[in-house]
Amino acid sequence: MSRSAHPLFFSALVAAALALPARAARGEDGAEPPCHHGGSQELKRARRSTADYVLPRVPLVRDDGKVVTLPEELDDGRPVVLDFVFTTCTTICPVMSRTFAQLQQALGRDRDRVHLVSISIDPEQDTPERLRAYGKRMGAGPQWRLYTGTVEASVAAQRAFDAWRGDKMDHTPATFLRAGPGRRWVRLDGFATAEELARELRELLAAR
Amino acid sequence: MRPPTSPAARRGPGARPGLLALLAAAGLLAPAAAGARPAAPAPASPGAGERIYREGLLPSGRPVRGAREGGGGVEGALAACATCHRRSGLGSWEGQTVIPPILGRYLFRPGARNVDDLDLPHVQGYVARRGAYTDATLARAIREGKDREGRPLGYLMPRYALDDASMASLIAYLKQLGAAPEPGVTRDTLHFATIVTPDADPVARQGMLDVLRQFFHDKNAGYRGATPPMQSSRGIMYRVNRKWQLHVWELSGSPDSWEAQLHERLAAEPVLAVISGLGGRTWAPVHRFCERAALPCLLPNVDLPVVAEGDFYPVYFSKGVLLEAALLSRELAREQERAAVRRLVQVVRPGDVGEEAAAALAKAAPPGLASVTRTVGAGEPRAALAAALTGLGPGDAVVLWLRPGDVAALPADPGPVAAVYASGRMGGLERAPLPPAWRARARLAYPFDLPEERRVRMSFPLGWFQVRRLPVVAERVQTDTWLACAILSETLGHMLDSFVRDYLVERMEALLSHRLVNGYYPRLGLAPGQRFASKGGQVVRFAQGAGTRVVSEGGWAVP
């Protein structure tokens, strides 16, 4: 909990209690910030890995207001493409959501066989109404659903996918794909393109 | 704006024609000038540039369009420069993503070396040791995504289709953005105002001013004379140490005269921002003034804030009594399932904020519920309240939007009503002086953390008051005032000498949710466009016949 960015402390106690993650001081302790203008090139190309994630049984509220649980919602048999967004995000999320919209188009008729999932990382702001409006603005079709819930549920979901970064403002772009219940997850860190996602999905569908 | 670090990841030149073809196919490229008559260049208009920058709209009213490499098009508001570079032009960062500043003074001069450019504060994402842009290379960066040296910009930066006149206007705007000196910022002092309306509670007013003056005093106690601005391209930023000066703007007369009074005060005492403050029945004129004057109005103590989507400068802790109305509307819907509630009876004092809260609840009440609002008449409170509460029956749900004085003067018994609700915010939260029979039945809207949940966090402000021997006369108002000051102090600490009004709001948007010590609130958070930091609340009942223990009915919820 170091605060190299802070010039004055009221007291060590307050400083500790108010501590921002050290990352808030990023760019002030190195010669240059680590990446620039939309991130370094390794963000531009998504990094692929696979992982097994255990889905916590947390309740989420779908954009139609229905209360669902995370595992059941993801285990309906369809391949899943999942990301974490929030509706007032100005940099990363619009790009990721735009990619989801393009993925719907890229999949053509196959899109009816997949489930696109966006889980809010700002659930108190992102009510189901706001999620619906966001989905509409971004061009979400019927197979792309958005989810909110309590802060605790959202954090639990982020932790389950190793996507919890401590605060919504510290999130990084990542997309997760899975062929079906019980299968491994493919994780793409960075801005995957719609083509990359479509290719991953087709491979997952073909392998089933 | 940095070239790719890994050569392997660089886009080959072959991608360029592809992208140009894509832009052309999408109708994004301005047609080449045709005909022999060279058109005179349209005069650059910073106003038109501002519209492109902030709203993503061309002078024609059509949306600005751009495309990301391999990522398809963006247009309109999503394509506006301000979306990422923010209104201030000082950029932003999110996770690993750093958006650099694009004010003219950063773009059009060569990067600063260690100590040869002392009047250029460092900003996240600004990289020293770079050449300067020219109008031509900047236009190329915006259209083709190439930096000064012709290397590709980052993926998030769209390539924009802008005709020459629009480009000239945009560049003219970037040159003037942030160029004017910021009001209320001098070489050694930051000036802030706080605003008190004439109908503000006098006790809370004194409590708030005590906290503000003490906080400013503490801030300046550490001031050790002017330090010269310093910075280093080694990435170590020395902050200019500045004093804080508080101006108390006490308003008088009727609300329709407040805006004029505020304009006079601001002209006489330029300030960087309004911090905290105290309102009574209405805050709308103050909100309007701050928005029009482009003056941040940060976290005032108001029961009835202004909900205005799209306003930038006023920032509130919560929606106040409107949040309570939303919480109670949910509760009523549940109550309807449990019991036969047929009518909503709301009790308000004419001229108090309860009137607006009651109107909001009546509007949001579940369908099938009759709704009536009764105002407490003038004269002796006990008799007036009894009159307002006559003729209630078993199908009625009563909602009290009353202050403690009225709450204490309620008749002994609510009678055979279906349910009793009260505004916690107005009535005094767990200290609401409800008569025993009311207290046994009442459920309070409670848009805060429960007392035992916030106890540990509250030791920070309460300890602060105690050490400084500040009398605690209005705990919640004083805690929120302390919190507002602490948030301001922390946000300024992250601004690295770029003391700019818009940037202050933007940094607060980005940093607020990191805080852990939030007084009465379980958590606070903002984001671009969010103006209410605490979004939820609960409905509580008293645990015992006496004391201040309250129990949450359904836990924390966001209505």
PDB file of N, CA and C in Angstrom, chain A residues 47-56 70-71 74-75 82 84 156-165 174-178 180-189:
ATOM      1  N   ARG A  47      -3.481 -11.807 -26.278  1.00  0.00           N
ATOM      2  CA  ARG A  47      -2.663 -12.947 -25.856  1.00  0.00           C
ATOM      3  C   ARG A  47      -3.582 -14.103 -25.503  1.00  0.00           C
ATOM      4  N   ARG A  48      -3.338 -15.256 -26.082  1.00  0.00           N
ATOM      5  CA  ARG A  48      -4.244 -16.383 -25.878  1.00  0.00           C
ATOM      6  C   ARG A  48      -3.704 -17.319 -24.803  1.00  0.00           C
ATOM      7  N   SER A  49      -4.593 -17.756 -23.918  1.00  0.00           N
ATOM      8  CA  SER A  49      -4.225 -18.788 -22.954  1.00  0.00           C
ATOM      9  C   SER A  49      -5.493 -19.599 -22.667  1.00  0.00           C
ATOM     10  N   THR A  50      -5.329 -20.738 -22.005  1.00  0.00           N
ATOM     11  CA  THR A  50      -6.521 -21.501 -21.619  1.00  0.00           C
ATOM     12  C   THR A  50      -6.485 -21.692 -20.111  1.00  0.00           C
ATOM     13  N   ALA A  51      -7.657 -21.878 -19.538  1.00  0.00           N
ATOM     14  CA  ALA A  51      -7.734 -21.991 -18.080  1.00  0.00           C
ATOM     15  C   ALA A  51      -9.024 -22.697 -17.689  1.00  0.00           C
ATOM     16  N   ASP A  52      -9.008 -23.260 -16.474  1.00  0.00           N
ATOM     17  CA  ASP A  52     -10.240 -23.791 -15.892  1.00  0.00           C
ATOM     18  C   ASP A  52     -10.688 -22.814 -14.823  1.00  0.00           C
ATOM     19  N   TYR A  53     -11.869 -22.306 -14.947  1.00  0.00           N
ATOM     20  CA  TYR A  53     -12.387 -21.391 -13.935  1.00  0.00           C
ATOM     21  C   TYR A  53     -13.553 -22.043 -13.211  1.00  0.00           C
ATOM     22  N   VAL A  54     -13.594 -21.843 -11.906  1.00  0.00           N
ATOM     23  CA  VAL A  54     -14.719 -22.346 -11.117  1.00  0.00           C
ATOM     24  C   VAL A  54     -15.728 -21.215 -10.975  1.00  0.00           C
ATOM     25  N   LEU A  55     -16.935 -21.457 -11.460  1.00  0.00           N
ATOM     26  CA  LEU A  55     -17.945 -20.396 -11.429  1.00  0.00           C
ATOM     27  C   LEU A  55     -18.647 -20.366 -10.074  1.00  0.00           C
ATOM     28  N   PRO A  56     -18.566 -19.255  -9.371  1.00  0.00           N
ATOM     29  CA  PRO A  56     -19.251 -19.173  -8.076  1.00  0.00           C
ATOM     30  C   PRO A  56     -20.766 -19.112  -8.285  1.00  0.00           C
ATOM     31  N   LEU A  70     -24.961 -17.312 -11.960  1.00  0.00           N
ATOM     32  CA  LEU A  70     -23.892 -17.302 -12.954  1.00  0.00           C
ATOM     33  C   LEU A  70     -23.677 -18.673 -13.598  1.00  0.00           C
ATOM     34  N   PRO A  71     -23.482 -19.751 -12.817  1.00  0.00           N
ATOM     35  CA  PRO A  71     -23.211 -21.019 -13.490  1.00  0.00           C
ATOM     36  C   PRO A  71     -24.363 -21.478 -14.381  1.00  0.00           C
ATOM     37  N   LEU A  74     -24.552 -19.676 -17.642  1.00  0.00           N
ATOM     38  CA  LEU A  74     -23.493 -20.002 -18.601  1.00  0.00           C
ATOM     39  C   LEU A  74     -23.544 -21.457 -19.049  1.00  0.00           C
ATOM     40  N   ASP A  75     -24.258 -22.280 -18.294  1.00  0.00           N
ATOM     41  CA  ASP A  75     -24.262 -23.720 -18.583  1.00  0.00           C
ATOM     42  C   ASP A  75     -25.502 -24.159 -19.355  1.00  0.00           C
ATOM     43  N   LEU A  82     -17.553 -14.202 -23.257  1.00  0.00           N
ATOM     44  CA  LEU A  82     -17.859 -13.402 -22.078  1.00  0.00           C
ATOM     45  C   LEU A  82     -16.846 -12.275 -21.912  1.00  0.00           C
ATOM     46  N   PHE A  84     -16.197  -8.343 -19.406  1.00  0.00           N
ATOM     47  CA  PHE A  84     -16.611  -7.482 -18.292  1.00  0.00           C
ATOM     48  C   PHE A  84     -16.561  -6.035 -18.766  1.00  0.00           C
ATOM     49  N   ALA A 156     -17.206 -11.235  -7.278  1.00  0.00           N
ATOM     50  CA  ALA A 156     -17.005 -12.689  -7.256  1.00  0.00           C
ATOM     51  C   ALA A 156     -16.847 -13.227  -8.678  1.00  0.00           C
ATOM     52  N   ALA A 157     -17.659 -12.726  -9.602  1.00  0.00           N
ATOM     53  CA  ALA A 157     -17.556 -13.171 -10.991  1.00  0.00           C
ATOM     54  C   ALA A 157     -16.208 -12.754 -11.589  1.00  0.00           C
ATOM     55  N   GLN A 158     -15.796 -11.516 -11.302  1.00  0.00           N
ATOM     56  CA  GLN A 158     -14.499 -11.063 -11.826  1.00  0.00           C
ATOM     57  C   GLN A 158     -13.353 -11.882 -11.253  1.00  0.00           C
ATOM     58  N   ARG A 159     -13.434 -12.169  -9.961  1.00  0.00           N
ATOM     59  CA  ARG A 159     -12.378 -12.969  -9.324  1.00  0.00           C
ATOM     60  C   ARG A 159     -12.328 -14.366  -9.941  1.00  0.00           C
ATOM     61  N   ALA A 160     -13.504 -14.920 -10.208  1.00  0.00           N
ATOM     62  CA  ALA A 160     -13.552 -16.274 -10.750  1.00  0.00           C
ATOM     63  C   ALA A 160     -12.800 -16.357 -12.077  1.00  0.00           C
ATOM     64  N   PHE A 161     -12.850 -15.282 -12.856  1.00  0.00           N
ATOM     65  CA  PHE A 161     -12.168 -15.262 -14.153  1.00  0.00           C
ATOM     66  C   PHE A 161     -10.798 -14.592 -14.071  1.00  0.00           C
ATOM     67  N   ASP A 162     -10.318 -14.408 -12.847  1.00  0.00           N
ATOM     68  CA  ASP A 162      -9.032 -13.741 -12.656  1.00  0.00           C
ATOM     69  C   ASP A 162      -9.004 -12.417 -13.426  1.00  0.00           C
ATOM     70  N   ALA A 163     -10.095 -11.672 -13.300  1.00  0.00           N
ATOM     71  CA  ALA A 163     -10.207 -10.398 -14.008  1.00  0.00           C
ATOM     72  C   ALA A 163     -10.443  -9.255 -13.025  1.00  0.00           C
ATOM     73  N   TRP A 164     -10.341  -9.544 -11.741  1.00  0.00           N
ATOM     74  CA  TRP A 164     -10.570  -8.505 -10.732  1.00  0.00           C
ATOM     75  C   TRP A 164      -9.289  -7.708 -10.558  1.00  0.00           C
ATOM     76  N   ARG A 165      -9.370  -6.418 -10.772  1.00  0.00           N
ATOM     77  CA  ARG A 165      -8.176  -5.576 -10.672  1.00  0.00           C
ATOM     78  C   ARG A 165      -8.297  -4.559  -9.544  1.00  0.00           C
ATOM     79  N   ALA A 174     -10.224  -8.074 -21.658  1.00  0.00           N
ATOM     80  CA  ALA A 174     -10.044  -9.519 -21.757  1.00  0.00           C
ATOM     81  C   ALA A 174     -11.362 -10.138 -22.207  1.00  0.00           C
ATOM     82  N   THR A 175     -11.281 -11.199 -22.982  1.00  0.00           N
ATOM     83  CA  THR A 175     -12.475 -11.902 -23.450  1.00  0.00           C
ATOM     84  C   THR A 175     -12.295 -13.388 -23.178  1.00  0.00           C
ATOM     85  N   PHE A 176     -13.369 -14.048 -22.801  1.00  0.00           N
ATOM     86  CA  PHE A 176     -13.320 -15.461 -22.410  1.00  0.00           C
ATOM     87  C   PHE A 176     -14.282 -16.255 -23.274  1.00  0.00           C
ATOM     88  N   LEU A 177     -13.825 -17.419 -23.775  1.00  0.00           N
ATOM     89  CA  LEU A 177     -14.690 -18.259 -24.609  1.00  0.00           C
ATOM     90  C   LEU A 177     -14.687 -19.684 -24.088  1.00  0.00           C
ATOM     91  N   ARG A 178     -15.831 -20.343 -24.229  1.00  0.00           N
ATOM     92  CA  ARG A 178     -15.920 -21.727 -23.785  1.00  0.00           C
ATOM     93  C   ARG A 178     -16.917 -22.468 -24.675  1.00  0.00           C
ATOM     94  N   GLY A 180     -18.616 -25.222 -24.059  1.00  0.00           N
ATOM     95  CA  GLY A 180     -19.815 -25.708 -23.389  1.00  0.00           C
ATOM     96  C   GLY A 180     -19.502 -26.007 -21.941  1.00  0.00           C
ATOM     97  N   PRO A 181     -20.521 -26.406 -21.176  1.00  0.00           N
ATOM     98  CA  PRO A 181     -20.325 -26.682 -19.750  1.00  0.00           C
ATOM     99  C   PRO A 181     -19.198 -27.688 -19.523  1.00  0.00           C
ATOM    100  N   GLY A 182     -18.350 -27.430 -18.537  1.00  0.00           N
ATOM    101  CA  GLY A 182     -17.311 -28.375 -18.177  1.00  0.00           C
ATOM    102  C   GLY A 182     -16.068 -28.290 -19.046  1.00  0.00           C
ATOM    103  N   ARG A 183     -16.115 -27.510 -20.133  1.00  0.00           N
ATOM    104  CA  ARG A 183     -14.945 -27.408 -21.016  1.00  0.00           C
ATOM    105  C   ARG A 183     -14.001 -26.323 -20.516  1.00  0.00           C
ATOM    106  N   ARG A 184     -12.782 -26.336 -21.046  1.00  0.00           N
ATOM    107  CA  ARG A 184     -11.796 -25.316 -20.671  1.00  0.00           C
ATOM    108  C   ARG A 184     -12.192 -23.960 -21.257  1.00  0.00           C
ATOM    109  N   TRP A 185     -11.766 -22.932 -20.584  1.00  0.00           N
ATOM    110  CA  TRP A 185     -11.983 -21.579 -21.106  1.00  0.00           C
ATOM    111  C   TRP A 185     -10.774 -21.159 -21.931  1.00  0.00           C
ATOM    112  N   VAL A 186     -11.047 -20.471 -23.025  1.00  0.00           N
ATOM    113  CA  VAL A 186      -9.978 -19.792 -23.764  1.00  0.00           C
ATOM    114  C   VAL A 186     -10.013 -18.341 -23.319  1.00  0.00           C
ATOM    115  N   ARG A 187      -8.842 -17.843 -22.941  1.00  0.00           N
ATOM    116  CA  ARG A 187      -8.778 -16.472 -22.454  1.00  0.00           C
ATOM    117  C   ARG A 187      -7.960 -15.639 -23.431  1.00  0.00           C
ATOM    118  N   LEU A 188      -8.523 -14.504 -23.857  1.00  0.00           N
ATOM    119  CA  LEU A 188      -7.795 -13.607 -24.754  1.00  0.00           C
ATOM    120  C   LEU A 188      -7.595 -12.280 -24.036  1.00  0.00           C
ATOM    121  N   ASP A 189      -6.355 -11.997 -23.658  1.00  0.00           N
ATOM    122  CA  ASP A 189      -6.053 -10.735 -22.991  1.00  0.00           C
ATOM    123  C   ASP A 189      -5.687  -9.693 -24.032  1.00  0.00           C
TER     124      ASP A 189
END
